[in-house]
CSV table of C-alpha atoms and ligand atoms in Angstrom, one decimal:
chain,number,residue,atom,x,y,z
A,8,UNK,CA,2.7,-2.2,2.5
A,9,UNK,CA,-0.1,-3.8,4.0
A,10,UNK,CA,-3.7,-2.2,3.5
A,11,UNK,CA,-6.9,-3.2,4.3
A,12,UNK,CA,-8.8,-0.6,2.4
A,13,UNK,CA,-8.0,-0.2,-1.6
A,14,UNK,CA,-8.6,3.1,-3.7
A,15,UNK,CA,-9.0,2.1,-7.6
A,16,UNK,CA,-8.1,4.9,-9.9
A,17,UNK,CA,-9.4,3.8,-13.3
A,18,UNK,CA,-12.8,2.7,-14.2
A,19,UNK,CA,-12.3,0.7,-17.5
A,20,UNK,CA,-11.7,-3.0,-18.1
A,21,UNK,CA,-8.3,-3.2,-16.5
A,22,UNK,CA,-10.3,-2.1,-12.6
A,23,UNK,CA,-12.6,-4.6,-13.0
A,24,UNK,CA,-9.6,-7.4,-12.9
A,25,UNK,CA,-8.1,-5.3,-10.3
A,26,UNK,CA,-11.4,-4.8,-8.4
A,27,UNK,CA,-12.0,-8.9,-8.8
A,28,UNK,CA,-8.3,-9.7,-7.4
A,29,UNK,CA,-8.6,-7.8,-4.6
A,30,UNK,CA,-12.3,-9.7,-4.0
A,31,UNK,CA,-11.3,-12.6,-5.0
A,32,UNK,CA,-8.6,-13.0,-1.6
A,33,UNK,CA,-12.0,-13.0,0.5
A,34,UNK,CA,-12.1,-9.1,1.4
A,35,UNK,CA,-15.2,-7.3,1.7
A,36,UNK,CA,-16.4,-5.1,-1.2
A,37,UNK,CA,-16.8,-2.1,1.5
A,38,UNK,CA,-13.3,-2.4,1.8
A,39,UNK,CA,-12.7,-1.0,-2.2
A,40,UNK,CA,-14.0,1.7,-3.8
A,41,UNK,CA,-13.5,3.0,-7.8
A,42,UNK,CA,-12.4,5.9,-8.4
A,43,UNK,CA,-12.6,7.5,-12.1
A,44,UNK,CA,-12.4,10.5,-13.8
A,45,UNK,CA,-14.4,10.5,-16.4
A,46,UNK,CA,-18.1,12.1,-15.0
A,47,UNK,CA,-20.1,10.1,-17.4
A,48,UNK,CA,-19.3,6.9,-15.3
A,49,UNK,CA,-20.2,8.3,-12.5
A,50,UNK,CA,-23.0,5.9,-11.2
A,51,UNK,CA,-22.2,3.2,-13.1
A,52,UNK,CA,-21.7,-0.6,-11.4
A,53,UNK,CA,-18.4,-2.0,-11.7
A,54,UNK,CA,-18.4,-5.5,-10.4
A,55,UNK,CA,-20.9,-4.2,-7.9
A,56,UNK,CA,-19.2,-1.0,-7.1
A,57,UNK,CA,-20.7,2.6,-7.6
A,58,UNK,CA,-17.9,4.4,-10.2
A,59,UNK,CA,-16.8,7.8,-8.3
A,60,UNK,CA,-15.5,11.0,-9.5
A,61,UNK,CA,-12.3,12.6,-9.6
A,62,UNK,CA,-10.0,9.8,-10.0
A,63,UNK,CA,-8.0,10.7,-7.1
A,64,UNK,CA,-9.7,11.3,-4.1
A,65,UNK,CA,-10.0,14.8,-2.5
A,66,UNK,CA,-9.0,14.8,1.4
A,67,UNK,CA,-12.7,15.5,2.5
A,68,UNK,CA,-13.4,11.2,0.9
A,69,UNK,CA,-10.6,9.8,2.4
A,70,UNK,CA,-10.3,8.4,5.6
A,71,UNK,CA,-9.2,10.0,8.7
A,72,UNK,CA,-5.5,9.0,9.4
A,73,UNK,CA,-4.9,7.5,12.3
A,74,UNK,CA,-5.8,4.2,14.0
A,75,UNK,CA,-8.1,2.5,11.4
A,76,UNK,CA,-7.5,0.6,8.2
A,77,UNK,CA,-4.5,1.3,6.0
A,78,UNK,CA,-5.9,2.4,3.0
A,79,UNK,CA,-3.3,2.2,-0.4
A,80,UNK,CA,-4.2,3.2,-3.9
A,81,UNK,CA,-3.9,1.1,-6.9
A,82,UNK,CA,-3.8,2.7,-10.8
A,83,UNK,CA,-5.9,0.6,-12.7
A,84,UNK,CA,-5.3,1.9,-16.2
A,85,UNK,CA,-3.8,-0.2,-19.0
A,86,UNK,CA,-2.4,2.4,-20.8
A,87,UNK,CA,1.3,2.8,-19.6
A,88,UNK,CA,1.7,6.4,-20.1
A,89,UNK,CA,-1.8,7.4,-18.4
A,90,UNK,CA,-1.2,5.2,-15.7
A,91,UNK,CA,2.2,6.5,-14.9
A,92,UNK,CA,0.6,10.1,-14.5
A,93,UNK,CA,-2.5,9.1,-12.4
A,94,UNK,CA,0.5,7.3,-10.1
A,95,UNK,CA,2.3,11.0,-9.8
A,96,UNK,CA,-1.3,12.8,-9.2
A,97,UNK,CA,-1.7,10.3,-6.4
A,98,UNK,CA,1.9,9.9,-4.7
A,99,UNK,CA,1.9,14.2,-5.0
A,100,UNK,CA,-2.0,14.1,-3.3
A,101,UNK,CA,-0.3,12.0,-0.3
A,102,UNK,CA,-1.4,8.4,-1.1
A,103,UNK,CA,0.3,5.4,-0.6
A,104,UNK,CA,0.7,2.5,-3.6
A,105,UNK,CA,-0.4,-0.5,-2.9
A,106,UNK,CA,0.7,-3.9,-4.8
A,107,UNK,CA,-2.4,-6.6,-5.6
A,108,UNK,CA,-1.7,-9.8,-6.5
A,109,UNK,CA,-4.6,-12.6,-7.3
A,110,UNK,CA,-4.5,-15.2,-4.6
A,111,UNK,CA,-4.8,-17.7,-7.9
A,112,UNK,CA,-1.4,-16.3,-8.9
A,113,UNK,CA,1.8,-17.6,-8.6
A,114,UNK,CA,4.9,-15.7,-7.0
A,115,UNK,CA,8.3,-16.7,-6.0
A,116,UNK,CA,9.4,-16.1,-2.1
A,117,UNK,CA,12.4,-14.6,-3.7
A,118,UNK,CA,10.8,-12.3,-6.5
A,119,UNK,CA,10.3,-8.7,-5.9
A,120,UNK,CA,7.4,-6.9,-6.1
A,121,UNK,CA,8.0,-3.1,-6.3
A,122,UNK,CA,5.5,-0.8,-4.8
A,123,UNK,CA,1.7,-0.1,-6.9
A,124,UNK,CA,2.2,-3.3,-9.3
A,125,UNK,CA,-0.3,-5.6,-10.0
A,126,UNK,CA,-0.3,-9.8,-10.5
A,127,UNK,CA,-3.3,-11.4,-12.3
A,128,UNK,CA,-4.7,-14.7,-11.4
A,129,UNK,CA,-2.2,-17.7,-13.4
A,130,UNK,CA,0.7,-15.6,-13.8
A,131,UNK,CA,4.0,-16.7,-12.6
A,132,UNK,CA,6.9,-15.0,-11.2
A,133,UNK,CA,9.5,-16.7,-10.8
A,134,UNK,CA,12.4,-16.7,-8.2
A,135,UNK,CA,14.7,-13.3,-8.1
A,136,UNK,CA,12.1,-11.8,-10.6
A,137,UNK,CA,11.7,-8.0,-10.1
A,138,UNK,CA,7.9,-6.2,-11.3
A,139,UNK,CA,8.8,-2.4,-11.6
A,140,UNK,CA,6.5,-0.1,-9.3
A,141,UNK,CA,3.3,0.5,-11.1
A,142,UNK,CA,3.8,-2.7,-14.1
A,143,UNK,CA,1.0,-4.9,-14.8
A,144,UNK,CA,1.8,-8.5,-15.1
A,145,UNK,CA,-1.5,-9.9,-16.6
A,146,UNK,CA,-3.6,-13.0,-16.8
A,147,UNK,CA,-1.6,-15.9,-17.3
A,148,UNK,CA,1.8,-14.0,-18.1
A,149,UNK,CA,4.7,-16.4,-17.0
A,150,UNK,CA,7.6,-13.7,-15.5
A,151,UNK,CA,10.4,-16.4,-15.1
A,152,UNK,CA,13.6,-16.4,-13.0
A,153,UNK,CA,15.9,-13.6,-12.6
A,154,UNK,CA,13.8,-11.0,-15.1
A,155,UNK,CA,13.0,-7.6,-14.9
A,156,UNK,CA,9.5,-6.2,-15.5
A,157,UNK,CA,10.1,-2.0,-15.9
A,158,UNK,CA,8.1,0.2,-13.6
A,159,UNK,CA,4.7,1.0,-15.7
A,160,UNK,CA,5.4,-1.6,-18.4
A,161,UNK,CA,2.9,-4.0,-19.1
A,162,UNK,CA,3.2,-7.9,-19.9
A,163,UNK,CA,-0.1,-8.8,-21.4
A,164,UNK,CA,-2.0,-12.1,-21.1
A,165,UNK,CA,-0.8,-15.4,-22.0
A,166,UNK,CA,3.3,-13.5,-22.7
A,167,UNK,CA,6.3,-14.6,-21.0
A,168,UNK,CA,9.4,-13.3,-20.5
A,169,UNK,CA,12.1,-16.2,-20.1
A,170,UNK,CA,14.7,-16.6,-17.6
A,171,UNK,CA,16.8,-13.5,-17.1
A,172,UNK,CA,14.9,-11.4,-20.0
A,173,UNK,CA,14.4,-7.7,-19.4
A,174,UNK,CA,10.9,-5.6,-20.2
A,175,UNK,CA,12.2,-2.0,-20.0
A,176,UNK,CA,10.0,0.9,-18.4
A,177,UNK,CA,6.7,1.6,-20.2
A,178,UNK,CA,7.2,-0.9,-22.7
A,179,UNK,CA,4.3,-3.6,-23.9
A,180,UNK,CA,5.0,-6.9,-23.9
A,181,UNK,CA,1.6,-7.9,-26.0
A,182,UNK,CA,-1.0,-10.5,-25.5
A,183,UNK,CA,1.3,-14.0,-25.7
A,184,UNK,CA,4.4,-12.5,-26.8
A,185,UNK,CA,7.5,-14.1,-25.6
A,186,UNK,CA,11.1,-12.8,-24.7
A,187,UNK,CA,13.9,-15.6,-25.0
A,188,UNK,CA,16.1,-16.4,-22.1
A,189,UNK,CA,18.3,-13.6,-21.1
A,190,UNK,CA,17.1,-10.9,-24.2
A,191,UNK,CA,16.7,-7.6,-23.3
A,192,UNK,CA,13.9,-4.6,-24.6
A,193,UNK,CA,14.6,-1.4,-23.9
A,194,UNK,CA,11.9,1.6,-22.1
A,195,UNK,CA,9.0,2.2,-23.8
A,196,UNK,CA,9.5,-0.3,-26.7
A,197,UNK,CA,6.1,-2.3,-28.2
A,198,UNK,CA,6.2,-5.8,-29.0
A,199,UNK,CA,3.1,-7.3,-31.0
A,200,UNK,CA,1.0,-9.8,-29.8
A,201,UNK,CA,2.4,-13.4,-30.4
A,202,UNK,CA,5.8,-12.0,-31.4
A,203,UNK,CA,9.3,-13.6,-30.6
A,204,UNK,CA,11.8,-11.9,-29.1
A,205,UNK,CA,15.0,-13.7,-30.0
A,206,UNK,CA,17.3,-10.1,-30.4
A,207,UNK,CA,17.6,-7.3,-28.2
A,208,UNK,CA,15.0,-5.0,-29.0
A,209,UNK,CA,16.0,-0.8,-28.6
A,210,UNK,CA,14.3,2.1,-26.6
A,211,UNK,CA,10.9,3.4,-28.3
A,212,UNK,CA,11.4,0.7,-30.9
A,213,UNK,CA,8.3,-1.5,-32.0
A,214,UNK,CA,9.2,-5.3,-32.8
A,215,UNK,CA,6.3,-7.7,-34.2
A,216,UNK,CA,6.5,-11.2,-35.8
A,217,UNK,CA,8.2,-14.3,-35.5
A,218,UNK,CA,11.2,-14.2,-35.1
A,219,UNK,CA,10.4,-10.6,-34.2
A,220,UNK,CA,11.7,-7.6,-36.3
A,221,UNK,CA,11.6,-4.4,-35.8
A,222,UNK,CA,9.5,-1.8,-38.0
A,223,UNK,CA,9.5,1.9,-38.4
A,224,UNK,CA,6.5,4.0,-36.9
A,225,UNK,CA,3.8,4.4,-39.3
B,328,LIG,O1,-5.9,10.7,-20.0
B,328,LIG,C1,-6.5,10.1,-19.2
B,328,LIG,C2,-7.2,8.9,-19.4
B,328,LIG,N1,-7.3,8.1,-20.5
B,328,LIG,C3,-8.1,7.1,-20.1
B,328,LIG,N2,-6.6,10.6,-17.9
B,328,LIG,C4,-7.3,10.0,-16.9
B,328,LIG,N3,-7.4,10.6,-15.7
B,328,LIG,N4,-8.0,8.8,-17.1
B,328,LIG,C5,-7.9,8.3,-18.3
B,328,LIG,N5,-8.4,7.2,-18.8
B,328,LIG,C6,-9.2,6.2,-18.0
B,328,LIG,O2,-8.7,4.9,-18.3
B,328,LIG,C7,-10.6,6.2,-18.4
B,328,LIG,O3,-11.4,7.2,-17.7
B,328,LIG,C8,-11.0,4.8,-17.9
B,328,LIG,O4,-11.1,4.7,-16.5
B,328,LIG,C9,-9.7,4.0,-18.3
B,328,LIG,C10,-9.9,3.3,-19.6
B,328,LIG,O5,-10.8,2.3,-19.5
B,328,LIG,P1,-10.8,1.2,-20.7
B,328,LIG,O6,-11.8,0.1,-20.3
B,328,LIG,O7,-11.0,1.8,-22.0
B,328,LIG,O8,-9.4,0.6,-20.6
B,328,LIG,P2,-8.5,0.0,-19.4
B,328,LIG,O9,-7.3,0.9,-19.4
B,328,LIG,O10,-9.3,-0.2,-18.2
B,328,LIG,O11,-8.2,-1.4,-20.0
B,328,LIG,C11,-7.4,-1.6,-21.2
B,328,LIG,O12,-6.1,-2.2,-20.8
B,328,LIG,C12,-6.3,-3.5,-20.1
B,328,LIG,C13,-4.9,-3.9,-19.7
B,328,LIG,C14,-8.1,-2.5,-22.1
B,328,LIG,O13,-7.4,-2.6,-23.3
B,328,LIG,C15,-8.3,-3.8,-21.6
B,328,LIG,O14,-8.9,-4.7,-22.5
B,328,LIG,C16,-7.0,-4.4,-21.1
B,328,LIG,N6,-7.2,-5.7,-20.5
C-alpha cells in the first residue's frame, strides 16, 4: 500500500526509529502523527511530534475518506505480544497497515515485505526473503536470501539470519544473534543476544550461548 499520511501507535523508543524512518525519506512531519495510550505521555515531544491519546485513533481524528492522502497505520511497539494486539485493535477499528522501510536500508527487488512490517536503516534483506506482517527487522539486522521473518517476530540490531533460516511468528531474534544457513526457530521462541543458532530451535523454547542451547524457563 502506498500512504502519504502515517498513524504511529506506540510512544516508546521503538516510534521514535519508526517516526525517524518515515522522516528520514524526506516527508513532512505534518504528514505523521503518534499515537499512544498511555495518558501520562500525552504532550510529550517525540522527535518533534506532540504524543496523542488513545493509541488508536477514534473516527472523529481521522481523516475524511475520500480523495486526499492515504493514510496507513504502523505499530510501533517492540514487544511482540503487545504489538500484535494493538495490530488487531487497529485492523478491527478499520485501518489500513502500512510497511516503513528506512531509505538507508537495504531490500532485495525479490524479497517480500508483508503488510505493517518495519525495515531499519542498514538492514539487509536479501533476495526471496519474506518479513511476516507486523515483524520488525531492526538496525543493521542482515535478513539474507530465501529466509523467513514470522509475522510480529522481531530480529534485533546487529542479528542476522543466514540464507534460507526461518524466525518463527513472535519469536526474538536478540540484539546480534545469528541463525546459520538454512536453521529453523519455531513461533514465539527467544534467542539471547549474541547467541548461535547452529540447531533447530522448538516453539516457546529459549536458546542463548554459543553454540546456542536451549534452557528451561526460570
Ligand atoms: O499493554 C500495552 C502496552 N505495553 C506497552 N498496551 C498498550 N496499548 N500499549 C502498551 N505499551 C506501549 O509500548 C507504551 O505505552 C509505549 O508506547 C510502548 C513502550 O515504550 P518503550 O519505550 O518502553 O518500549 P518500545 O516498545 O518503544 O521499545 C522497546 O523495543 C524496541 C525494539 C525498547 O526495548 C527499545 O529499546 C527497543 N529498541
Amino acid at each position: 500500500m502506498d500512504i502519504d499520511r502515517l498513524v504511529v501507535i506506540g510512544g516508546g523508543g521503538h516510534a521514535k526509529v519508526v517516526v525517524d524512518a518515515w522522516l528520514a525519506a524526506g516527508r513532512a512531519p505534518g504528514t505523521v502523527e503518534v499515537r499512544d495510550d498511555d495518558a501520562s505521555r500525552v504532550g510529550r515531544l517525540l522527535e518533534g511530534l506532540p504524543v496523542q491519546v488513545p493509541a488508536v485513533p477514534p473516527p472523529a481524528a481521522r481523516p475524511a475518506p475520500g480523495p486526499g492522502p492515504d493514510t496507513g497505520f504502523h505499530v510501533a511497539v517492540g514487544s511482540n505480544a503487545v504489538r500484535r494486539d494493538l495490530w488487531a485493535r487497529a485492523v478491527a477499528a478499520g485501518l489500513q497497515p502500512a510497511v516503513v522501510v528506512h531509505p538507508r536500508a537495504a531490500v532485495a527487488r525479490s524479497a517480500v515485505l508483508e503488510p505493517g512490517c518495519f525495515v531499519a536503516a542498514q538492514a539487509v534483506v536479501g533476495p526471496g526473503a519474506r518479513v511476516g506482517r507486523g515483524a520488525i527487522i531492526n538496525h543493521g539486522a542482515v535478513v539474507d536470501h530465501d529466509c523467513v521473518v514470522g509475522e510480529f517476530a522481531h530480529v534485533a540490531p546487529m542479528a542476522s539470519l543466514s540464507g534460507g533460516a526461518q524466525l518463527g511468528a513472535g519469536s526474538l531474534l536478540g540484539s546480534g544473534a545469528r541463525i546459520l544457513p538454512g536453521i529453523m526457530v519455531g513461533a514465539d521462541a527467544t534467542i539471547g543476544a549474541g547467541a548461535v543458532v547452529m540447531h533447530p530451535v522448538g516453539d516457546g523454547r529459549t536458546a542463548v550461548g554459543v553454540p546456542a542451547r536451549i534452557i528451561e524457563a526460570q
